[in-house]
GROMACS .gro file of C-alpha atoms in nm:
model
  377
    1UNK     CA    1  -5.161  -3.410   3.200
    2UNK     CA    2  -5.157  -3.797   3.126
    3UNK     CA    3  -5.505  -3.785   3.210
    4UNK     CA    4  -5.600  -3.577   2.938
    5UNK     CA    5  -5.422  -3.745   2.664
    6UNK     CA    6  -5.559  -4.082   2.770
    7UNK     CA    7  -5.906  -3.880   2.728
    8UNK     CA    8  -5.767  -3.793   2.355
    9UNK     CA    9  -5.688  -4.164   2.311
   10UNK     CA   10  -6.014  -4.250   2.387
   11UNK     CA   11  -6.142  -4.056   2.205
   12UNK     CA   12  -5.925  -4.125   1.916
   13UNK     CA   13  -6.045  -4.466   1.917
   14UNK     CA   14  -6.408  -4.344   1.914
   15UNK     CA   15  -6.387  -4.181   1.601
   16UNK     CA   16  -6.348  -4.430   1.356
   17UNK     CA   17  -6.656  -4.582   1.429
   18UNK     CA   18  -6.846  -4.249   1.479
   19UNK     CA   19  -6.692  -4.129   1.142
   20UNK     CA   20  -6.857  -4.472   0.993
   21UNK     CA   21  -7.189  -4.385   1.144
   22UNK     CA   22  -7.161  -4.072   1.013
   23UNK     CA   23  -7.063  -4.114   0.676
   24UNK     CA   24  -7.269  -4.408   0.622
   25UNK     CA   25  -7.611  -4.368   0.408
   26UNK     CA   26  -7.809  -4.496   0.681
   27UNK     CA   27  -8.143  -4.286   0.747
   28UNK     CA   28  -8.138  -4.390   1.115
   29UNK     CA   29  -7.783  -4.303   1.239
   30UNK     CA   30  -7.838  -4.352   1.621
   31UNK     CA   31  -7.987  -4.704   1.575
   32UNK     CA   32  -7.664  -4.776   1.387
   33UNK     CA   33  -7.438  -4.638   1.638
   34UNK     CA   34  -7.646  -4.866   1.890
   35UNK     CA   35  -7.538  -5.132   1.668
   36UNK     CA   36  -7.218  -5.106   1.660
   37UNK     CA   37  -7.141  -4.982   2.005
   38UNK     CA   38  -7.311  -5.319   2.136
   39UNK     CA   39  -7.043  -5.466   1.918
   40UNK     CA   40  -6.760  -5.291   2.047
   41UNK     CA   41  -6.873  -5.383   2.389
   42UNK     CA   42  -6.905  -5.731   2.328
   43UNK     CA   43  -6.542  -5.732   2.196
   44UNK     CA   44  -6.448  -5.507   2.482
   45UNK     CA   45  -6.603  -5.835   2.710
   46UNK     CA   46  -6.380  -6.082   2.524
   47UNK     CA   47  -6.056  -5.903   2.513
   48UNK     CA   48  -6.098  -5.858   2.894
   49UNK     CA   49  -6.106  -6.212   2.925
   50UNK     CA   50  -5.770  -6.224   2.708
   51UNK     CA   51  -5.613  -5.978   2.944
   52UNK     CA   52  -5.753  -6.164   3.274
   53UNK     CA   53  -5.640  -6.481   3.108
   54UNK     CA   54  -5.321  -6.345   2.992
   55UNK     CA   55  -5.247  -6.270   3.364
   56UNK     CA   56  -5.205  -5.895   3.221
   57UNK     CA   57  -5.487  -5.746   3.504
   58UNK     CA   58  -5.191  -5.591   3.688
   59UNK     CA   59  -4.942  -5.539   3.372
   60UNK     CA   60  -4.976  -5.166   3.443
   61UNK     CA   61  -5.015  -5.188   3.871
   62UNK     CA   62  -5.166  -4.783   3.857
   63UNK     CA   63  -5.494  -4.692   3.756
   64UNK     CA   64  -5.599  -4.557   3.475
   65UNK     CA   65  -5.257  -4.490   3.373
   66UNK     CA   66  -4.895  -4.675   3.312
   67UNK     CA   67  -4.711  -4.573   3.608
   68UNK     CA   68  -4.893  -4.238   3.583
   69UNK     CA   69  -4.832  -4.216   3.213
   70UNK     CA   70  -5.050  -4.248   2.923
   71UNK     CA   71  -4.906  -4.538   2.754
   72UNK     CA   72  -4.633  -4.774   2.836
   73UNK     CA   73  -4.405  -4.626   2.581
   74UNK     CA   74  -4.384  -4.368   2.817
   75UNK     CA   75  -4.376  -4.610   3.089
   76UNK     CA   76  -4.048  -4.831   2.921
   77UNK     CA   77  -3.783  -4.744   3.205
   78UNK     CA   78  -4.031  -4.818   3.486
   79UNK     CA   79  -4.178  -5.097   3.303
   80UNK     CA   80  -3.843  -5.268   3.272
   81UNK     CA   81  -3.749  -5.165   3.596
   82UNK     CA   82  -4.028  -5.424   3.759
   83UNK     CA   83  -3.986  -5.647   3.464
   84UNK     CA   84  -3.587  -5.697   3.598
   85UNK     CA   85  -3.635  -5.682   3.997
   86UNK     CA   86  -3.919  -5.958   3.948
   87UNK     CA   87  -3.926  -6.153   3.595
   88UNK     CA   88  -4.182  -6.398   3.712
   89UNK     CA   89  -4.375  -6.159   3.806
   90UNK     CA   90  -4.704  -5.930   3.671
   91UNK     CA   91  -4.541  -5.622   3.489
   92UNK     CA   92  -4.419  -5.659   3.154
   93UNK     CA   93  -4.416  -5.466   2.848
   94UNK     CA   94  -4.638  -5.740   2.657
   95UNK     CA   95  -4.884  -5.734   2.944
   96UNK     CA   96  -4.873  -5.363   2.971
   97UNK     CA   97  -4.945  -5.338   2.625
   98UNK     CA   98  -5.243  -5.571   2.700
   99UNK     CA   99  -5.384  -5.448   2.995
  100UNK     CA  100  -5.392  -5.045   2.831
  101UNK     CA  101  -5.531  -5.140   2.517
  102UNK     CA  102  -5.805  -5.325   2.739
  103UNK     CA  103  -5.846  -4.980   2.888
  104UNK     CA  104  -5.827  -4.796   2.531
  105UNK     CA  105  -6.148  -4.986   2.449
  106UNK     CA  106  -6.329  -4.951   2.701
  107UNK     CA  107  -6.268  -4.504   2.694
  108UNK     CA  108  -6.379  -4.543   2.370
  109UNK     CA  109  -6.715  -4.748   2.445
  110UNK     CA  110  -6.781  -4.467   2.723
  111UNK     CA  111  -6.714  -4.193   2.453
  112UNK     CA  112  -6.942  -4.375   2.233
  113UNK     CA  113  -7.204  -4.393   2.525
  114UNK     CA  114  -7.170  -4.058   2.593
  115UNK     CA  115  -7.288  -3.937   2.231
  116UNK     CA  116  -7.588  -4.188   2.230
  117UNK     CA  117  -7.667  -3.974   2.532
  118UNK     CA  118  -7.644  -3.666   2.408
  119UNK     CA  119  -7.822  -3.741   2.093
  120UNK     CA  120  -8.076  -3.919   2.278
  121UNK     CA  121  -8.135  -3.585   2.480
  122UNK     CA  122  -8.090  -3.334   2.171
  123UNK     CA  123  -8.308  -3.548   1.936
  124UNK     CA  124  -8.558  -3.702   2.141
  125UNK     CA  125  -8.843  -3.574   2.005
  126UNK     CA  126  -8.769  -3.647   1.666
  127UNK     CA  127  -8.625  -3.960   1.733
  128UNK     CA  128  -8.926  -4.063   1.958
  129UNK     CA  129  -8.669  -4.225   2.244
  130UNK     CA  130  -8.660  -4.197   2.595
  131UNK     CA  131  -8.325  -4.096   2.663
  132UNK     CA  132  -8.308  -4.194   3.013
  133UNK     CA  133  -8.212  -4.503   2.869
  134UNK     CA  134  -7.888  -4.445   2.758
  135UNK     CA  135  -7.815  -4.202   3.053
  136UNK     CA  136  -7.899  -4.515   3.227
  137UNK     CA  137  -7.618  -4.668   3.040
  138UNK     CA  138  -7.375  -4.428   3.097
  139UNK     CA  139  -7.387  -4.414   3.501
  140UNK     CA  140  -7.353  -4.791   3.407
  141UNK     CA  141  -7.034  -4.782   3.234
  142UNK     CA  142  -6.972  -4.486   3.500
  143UNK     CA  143  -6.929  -4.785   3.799
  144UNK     CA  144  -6.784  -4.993   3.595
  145UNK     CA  145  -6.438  -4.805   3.568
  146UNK     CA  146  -6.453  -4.754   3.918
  147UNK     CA  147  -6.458  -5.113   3.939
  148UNK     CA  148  -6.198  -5.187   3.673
  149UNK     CA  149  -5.964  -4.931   3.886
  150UNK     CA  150  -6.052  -5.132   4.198
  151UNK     CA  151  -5.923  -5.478   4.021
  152UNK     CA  152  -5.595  -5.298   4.002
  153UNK     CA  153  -5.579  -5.134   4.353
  154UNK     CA  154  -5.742  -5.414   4.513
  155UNK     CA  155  -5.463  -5.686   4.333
  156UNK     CA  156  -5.714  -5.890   4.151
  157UNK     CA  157  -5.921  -5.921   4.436
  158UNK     CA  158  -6.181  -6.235   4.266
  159UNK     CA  159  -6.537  -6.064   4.402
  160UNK     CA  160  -6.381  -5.724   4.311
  161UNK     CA  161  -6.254  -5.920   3.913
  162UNK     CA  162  -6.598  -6.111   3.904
  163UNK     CA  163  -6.833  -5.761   3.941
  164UNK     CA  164  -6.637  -5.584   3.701
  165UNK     CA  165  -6.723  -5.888   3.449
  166UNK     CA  166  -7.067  -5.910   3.548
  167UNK     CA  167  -7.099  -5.551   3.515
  168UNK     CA  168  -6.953  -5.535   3.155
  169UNK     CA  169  -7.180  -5.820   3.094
  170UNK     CA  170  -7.498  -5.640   3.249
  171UNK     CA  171  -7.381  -5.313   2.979
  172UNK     CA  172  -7.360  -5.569   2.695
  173UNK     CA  173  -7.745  -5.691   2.812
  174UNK     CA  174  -7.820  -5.332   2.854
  175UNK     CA  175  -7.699  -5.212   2.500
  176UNK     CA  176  -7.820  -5.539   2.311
  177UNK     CA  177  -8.214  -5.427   2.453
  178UNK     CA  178  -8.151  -5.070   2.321
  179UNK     CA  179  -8.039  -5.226   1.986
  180UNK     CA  180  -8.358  -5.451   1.943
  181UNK     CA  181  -8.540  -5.157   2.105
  182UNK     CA  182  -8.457  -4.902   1.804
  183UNK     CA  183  -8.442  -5.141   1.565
  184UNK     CA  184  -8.802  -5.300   1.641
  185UNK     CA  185  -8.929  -4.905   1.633
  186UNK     CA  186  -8.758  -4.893   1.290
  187UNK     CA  187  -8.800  -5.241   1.186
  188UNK     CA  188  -8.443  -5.259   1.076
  189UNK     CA  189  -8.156  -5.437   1.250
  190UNK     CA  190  -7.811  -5.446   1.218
  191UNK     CA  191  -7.660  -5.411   0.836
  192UNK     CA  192  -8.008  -5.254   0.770
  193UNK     CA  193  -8.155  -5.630   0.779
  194UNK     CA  194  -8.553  -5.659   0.850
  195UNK     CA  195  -8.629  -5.672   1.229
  196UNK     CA  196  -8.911  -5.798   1.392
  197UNK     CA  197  -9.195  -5.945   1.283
  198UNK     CA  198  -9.487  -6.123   1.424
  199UNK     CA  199  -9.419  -6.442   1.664
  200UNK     CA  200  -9.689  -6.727   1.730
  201UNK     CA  201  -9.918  -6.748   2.032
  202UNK     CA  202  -9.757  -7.097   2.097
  203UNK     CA  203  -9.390  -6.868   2.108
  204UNK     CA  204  -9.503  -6.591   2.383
  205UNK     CA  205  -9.671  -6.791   2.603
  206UNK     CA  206  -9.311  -6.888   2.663
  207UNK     CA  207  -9.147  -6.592   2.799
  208UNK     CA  208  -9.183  -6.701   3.148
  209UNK     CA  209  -8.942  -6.995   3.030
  210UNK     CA  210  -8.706  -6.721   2.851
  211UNK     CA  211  -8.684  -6.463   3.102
  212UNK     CA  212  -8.558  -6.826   3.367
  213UNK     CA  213  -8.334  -6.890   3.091
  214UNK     CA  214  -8.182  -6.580   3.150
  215UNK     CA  215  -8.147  -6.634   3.478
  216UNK     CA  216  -7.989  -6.912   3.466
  217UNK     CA  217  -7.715  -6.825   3.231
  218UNK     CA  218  -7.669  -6.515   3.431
  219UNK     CA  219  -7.597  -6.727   3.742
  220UNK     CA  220  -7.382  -6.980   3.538
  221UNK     CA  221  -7.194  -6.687   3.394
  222UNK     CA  222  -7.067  -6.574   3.753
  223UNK     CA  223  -6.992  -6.888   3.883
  224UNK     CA  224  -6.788  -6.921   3.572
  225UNK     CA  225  -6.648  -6.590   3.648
  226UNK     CA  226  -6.576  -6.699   4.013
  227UNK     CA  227  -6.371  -7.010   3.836
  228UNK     CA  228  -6.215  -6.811   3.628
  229UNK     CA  229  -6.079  -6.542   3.893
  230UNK     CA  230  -6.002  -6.809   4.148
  231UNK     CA  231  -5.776  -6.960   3.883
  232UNK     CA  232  -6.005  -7.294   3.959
  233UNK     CA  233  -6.021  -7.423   3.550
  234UNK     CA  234  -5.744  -7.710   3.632
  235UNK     CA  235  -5.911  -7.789   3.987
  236UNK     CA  236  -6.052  -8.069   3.815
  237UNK     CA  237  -5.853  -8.228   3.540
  238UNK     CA  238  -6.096  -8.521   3.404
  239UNK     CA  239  -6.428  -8.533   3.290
  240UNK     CA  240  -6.699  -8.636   3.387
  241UNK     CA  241  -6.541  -8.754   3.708
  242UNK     CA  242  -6.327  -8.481   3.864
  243UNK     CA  243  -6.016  -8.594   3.978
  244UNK     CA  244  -6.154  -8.956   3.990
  245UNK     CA  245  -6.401  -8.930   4.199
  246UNK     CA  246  -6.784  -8.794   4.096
  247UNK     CA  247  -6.821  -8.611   4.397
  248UNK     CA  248  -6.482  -8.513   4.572
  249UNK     CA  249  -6.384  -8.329   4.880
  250UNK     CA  250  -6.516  -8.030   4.839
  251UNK     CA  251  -6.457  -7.713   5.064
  252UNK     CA  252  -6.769  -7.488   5.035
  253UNK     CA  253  -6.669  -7.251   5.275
  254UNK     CA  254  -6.348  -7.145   5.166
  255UNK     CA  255  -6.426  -7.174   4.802
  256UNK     CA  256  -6.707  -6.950   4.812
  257UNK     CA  257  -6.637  -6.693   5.077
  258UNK     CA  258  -6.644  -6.348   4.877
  259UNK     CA  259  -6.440  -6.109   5.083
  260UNK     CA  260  -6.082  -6.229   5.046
  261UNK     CA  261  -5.788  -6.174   4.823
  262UNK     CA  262  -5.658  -6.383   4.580
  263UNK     CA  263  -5.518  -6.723   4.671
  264UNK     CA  264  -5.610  -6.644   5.025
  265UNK     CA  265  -5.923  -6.750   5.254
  266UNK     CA  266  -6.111  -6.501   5.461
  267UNK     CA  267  -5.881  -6.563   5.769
  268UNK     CA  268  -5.561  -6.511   5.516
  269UNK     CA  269  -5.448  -6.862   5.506
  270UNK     CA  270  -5.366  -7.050   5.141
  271UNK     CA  271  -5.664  -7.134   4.974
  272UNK     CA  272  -5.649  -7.557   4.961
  273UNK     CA  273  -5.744  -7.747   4.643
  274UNK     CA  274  -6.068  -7.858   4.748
  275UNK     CA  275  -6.190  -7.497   4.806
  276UNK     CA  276  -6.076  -7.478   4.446
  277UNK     CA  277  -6.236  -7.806   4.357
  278UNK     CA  278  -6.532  -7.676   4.541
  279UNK     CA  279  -6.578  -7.346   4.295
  280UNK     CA  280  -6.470  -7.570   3.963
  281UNK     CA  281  -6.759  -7.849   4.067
  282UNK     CA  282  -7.023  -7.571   4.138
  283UNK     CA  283  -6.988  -7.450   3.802
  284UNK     CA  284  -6.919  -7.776   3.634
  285UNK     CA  285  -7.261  -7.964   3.759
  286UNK     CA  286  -7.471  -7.606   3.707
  287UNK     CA  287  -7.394  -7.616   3.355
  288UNK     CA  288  -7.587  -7.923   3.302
  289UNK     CA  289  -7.865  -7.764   3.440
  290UNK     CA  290  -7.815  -7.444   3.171
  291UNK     CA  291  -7.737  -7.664   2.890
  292UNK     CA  292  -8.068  -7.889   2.915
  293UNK     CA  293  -8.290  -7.603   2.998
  294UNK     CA  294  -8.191  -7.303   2.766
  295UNK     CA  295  -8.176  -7.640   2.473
  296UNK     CA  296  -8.511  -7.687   2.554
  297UNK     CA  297  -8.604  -7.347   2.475
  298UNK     CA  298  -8.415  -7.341   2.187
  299UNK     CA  299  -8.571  -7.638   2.026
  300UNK     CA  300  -8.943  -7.518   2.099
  301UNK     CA  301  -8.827  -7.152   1.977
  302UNK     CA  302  -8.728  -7.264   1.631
  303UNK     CA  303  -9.043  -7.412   1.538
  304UNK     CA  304  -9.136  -7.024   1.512
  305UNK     CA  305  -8.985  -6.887   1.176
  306UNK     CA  306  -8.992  -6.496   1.294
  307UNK     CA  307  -8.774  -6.649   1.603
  308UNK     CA  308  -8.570  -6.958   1.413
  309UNK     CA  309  -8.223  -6.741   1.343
  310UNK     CA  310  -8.228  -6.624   1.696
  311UNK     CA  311  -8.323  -6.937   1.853
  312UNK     CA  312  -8.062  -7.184   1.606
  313UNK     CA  313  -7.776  -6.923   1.733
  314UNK     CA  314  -7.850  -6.983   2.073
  315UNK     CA  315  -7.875  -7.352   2.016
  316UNK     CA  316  -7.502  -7.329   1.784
  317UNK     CA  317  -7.310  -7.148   2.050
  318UNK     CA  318  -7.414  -7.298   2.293
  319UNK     CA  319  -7.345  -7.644   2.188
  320UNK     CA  320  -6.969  -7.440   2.126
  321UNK     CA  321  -6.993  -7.312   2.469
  322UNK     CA  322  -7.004  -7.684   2.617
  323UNK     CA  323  -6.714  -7.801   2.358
  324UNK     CA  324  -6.456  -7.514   2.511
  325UNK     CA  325  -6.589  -7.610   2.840
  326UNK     CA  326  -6.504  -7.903   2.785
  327UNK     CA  327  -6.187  -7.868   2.603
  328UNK     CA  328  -6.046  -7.595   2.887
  329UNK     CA  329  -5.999  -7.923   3.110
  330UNK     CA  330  -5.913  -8.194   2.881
  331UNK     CA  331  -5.649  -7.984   2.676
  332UNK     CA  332  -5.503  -7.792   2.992
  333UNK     CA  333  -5.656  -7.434   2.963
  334UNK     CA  334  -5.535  -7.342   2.600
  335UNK     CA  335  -5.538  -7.014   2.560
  336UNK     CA  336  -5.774  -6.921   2.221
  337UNK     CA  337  -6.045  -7.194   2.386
  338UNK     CA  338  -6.048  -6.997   2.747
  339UNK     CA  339  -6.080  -6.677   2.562
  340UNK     CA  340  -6.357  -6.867   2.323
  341UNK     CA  341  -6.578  -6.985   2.597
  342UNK     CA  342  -6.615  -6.653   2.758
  343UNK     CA  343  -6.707  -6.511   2.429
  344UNK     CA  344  -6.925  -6.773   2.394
  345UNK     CA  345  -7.114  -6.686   2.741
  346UNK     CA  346  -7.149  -6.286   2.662
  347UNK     CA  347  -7.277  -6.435   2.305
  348UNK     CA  348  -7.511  -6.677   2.465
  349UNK     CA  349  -7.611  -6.359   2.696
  350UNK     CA  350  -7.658  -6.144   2.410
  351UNK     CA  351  -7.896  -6.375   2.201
  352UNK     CA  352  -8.111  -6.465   2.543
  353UNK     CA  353  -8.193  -6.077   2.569
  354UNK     CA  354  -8.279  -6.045   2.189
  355UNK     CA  355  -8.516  -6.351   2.242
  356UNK     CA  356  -8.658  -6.185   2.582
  357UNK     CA  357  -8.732  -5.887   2.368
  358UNK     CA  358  -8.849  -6.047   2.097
  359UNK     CA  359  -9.118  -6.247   2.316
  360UNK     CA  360  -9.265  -5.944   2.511
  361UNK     CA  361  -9.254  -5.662   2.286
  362UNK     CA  362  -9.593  -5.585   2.184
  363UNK     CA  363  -9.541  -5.545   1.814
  364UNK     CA  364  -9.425  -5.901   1.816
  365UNK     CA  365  -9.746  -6.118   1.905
  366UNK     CA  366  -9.918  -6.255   1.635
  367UNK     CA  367 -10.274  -6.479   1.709
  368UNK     CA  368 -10.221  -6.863   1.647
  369UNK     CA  369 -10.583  -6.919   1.514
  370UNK     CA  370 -10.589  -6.638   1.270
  371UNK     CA  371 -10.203  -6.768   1.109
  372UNK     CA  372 -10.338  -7.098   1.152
  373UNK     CA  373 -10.692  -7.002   0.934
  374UNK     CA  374 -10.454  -6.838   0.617
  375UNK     CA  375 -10.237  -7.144   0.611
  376UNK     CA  376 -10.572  -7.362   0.549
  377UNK     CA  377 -10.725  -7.083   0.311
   0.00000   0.00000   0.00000
């Protein structure tokens, strides 16, 4: 029964911004509910990291329920019950509260998947879409529930915790190409905006630089990921040195052997501080290597105008995303910066794809010579 009316909830949720779409005067309704359900998702992203940050992954320790019920009103007495026989510990009804709304979302970003599916497949000829895109979405979002159920069974297990972000983060990637897909077919973007538009020769002879970019954020993203569900922020509490010293014990092995619960190395011993100095120095000394790269691009993008709002938003945030970085050690993990520099990596994400797009879509490529001849005429 409590599975049904967590369906209902879901789907509750859904409908406010299907009834938007639906109301609203726009003449292409599924690129708009692209639109917006790459928004949800991309809030979906951040207020996991609240809930992971929060230490709310096991507020509710059942899965997809509250102690089998549907919300932890329901839940109170056995909420408070674990709440009194361990106060310290991971159930409480603020983290409950956190950890189903988490799961509220993220029903209603499947619902919302599932209808651009079916109208995808009702509508495709019309719409001119292939619709095993969004079907490819949806056995997406599909493997990632089983793998937010297996953060709870598993007790935040940090390769089981740093999948299910990568995964959210790979549906984010996934939605933000259908987005730029539609809205290059339409040439309309999000608030009905113009989309598109011709970039320079000089610009697409750089896609083999964007699609490393990517790369490279995507690996700084999980070993940021592998920080974060190690609990490795404070391993290092100075900057640029860590912990005095600019290259400090370090334990490889322990820090980044992937089958093993949390706080525990793969024989089930304590994890030591320089396995966690290990994961926090990885990630630390990587980003240099993402900031000066992907700033490169950045700067040699926005000498394109068709590309300069993209490009100056990935330059912005992720000038931000080194500032929370940065503040996360020097201010002792504050709470609104954590949550801000994961935001600021699914942003960063998010902007990389619409640049990838933007560079090989073949709509987009405009001759140098030819732009270069009007400008003299």
């Amino acid at each position: 029964m409590f599975i049904l009316q967590l369906g209902l909830i879901g789907l509750c949720v859904a409908l406010v911004p299907l009834s938007y779409v639906w109301g609203s005067g726009d003449p292409d309704k599924f690129r708009k509910l692209v639109w917006i359900t790459t928004f949800l998702t991309l809030d979906l992203v951040m207020f996991g990291s609240f809930t992971r940050l929060t230490d709310s992954g096991l507020g509710c320790p059942d899965w997809p329920g509250c102690y089998a019920s549907s919300s932890p009103f329901v839940a109170h007495a056995a909420i408070h019950a674990a709440e009194a026989a361990m106060p310290t510990g991971p159930v409480t009804m603020s983290k409950a509260w956190i950890e189903m709304v988490h799961r509220y979302i993220a029903m209603a970003v499947g619902v919302l998947i599932i209808a651009l599916t079916l109208i995808a497949w009702l509508r495709r000829a019309r719409l001119k879409i292939n619709p095993w895109a969004p079907t490819a979405l949806l056995g997406l979002i599909l493997v990632q529930g089983a793998f937010g159920a297996w953060t709870v069974t598993l007790k935040l297990q940090p390769v089981i915790v740093t999948t299910h972000l990568l995964l959210g983060l790979c549906l984010l990637a996934g939605l933000g190409w259908l987005a730029a897909m539609r809205s290059d077919a339409t040439g309309v973007g999000p608030r009905g905006k113009p989309f598109g538009g011709a970039v320079l020769a000089s610009s697409a002879r750089l896609r083999s630089a964007a699609v490393i970019a990517l790369i490279l954020l995507v690996v700084q993203i999980a070993l940021g990921g592998w920080v974060s569900t190690n609990y490795a922020v404070l391993a290092c509490t100075d900057f640029p040195t860590c912990n005095g010293q600019w290259i400090p014990t370090m334990d490889f092995a322990n820090g980044f052997h992937l089958w093993r619960a949390l706080g525990r190395t793969g024989d089930g011993g304590f994890i030591t501080q320089d396995a966690l100095v290990a994961i926090h120095w990885t990630h630390r000394t990587f980003a240099f290597v993402v900031f000066f790269f992907v700033g490169w691009l950045a700067l040699r993008l926005r000498q394109d105008p068709a590309l300069r709002g993209l490009a100056t938003t990935l330059l912005a945030v992720l000038v931000i995303q080194v500032a929370t970085g940065l503040s996360n050690v020097l201010l002792n993990w504050p709470l609104p910066v954590a949550v801000a520099h994961n935001g600021g990596a699914a942003i960063l994400l998010l902007t990389l794809v619409m640049l990838n797009f933007r560079l090989i879509s073949r709509r987009a490529i405009a001759a140098a010579a030819p732009a270069q001849a009007g400008a003299r005429a």
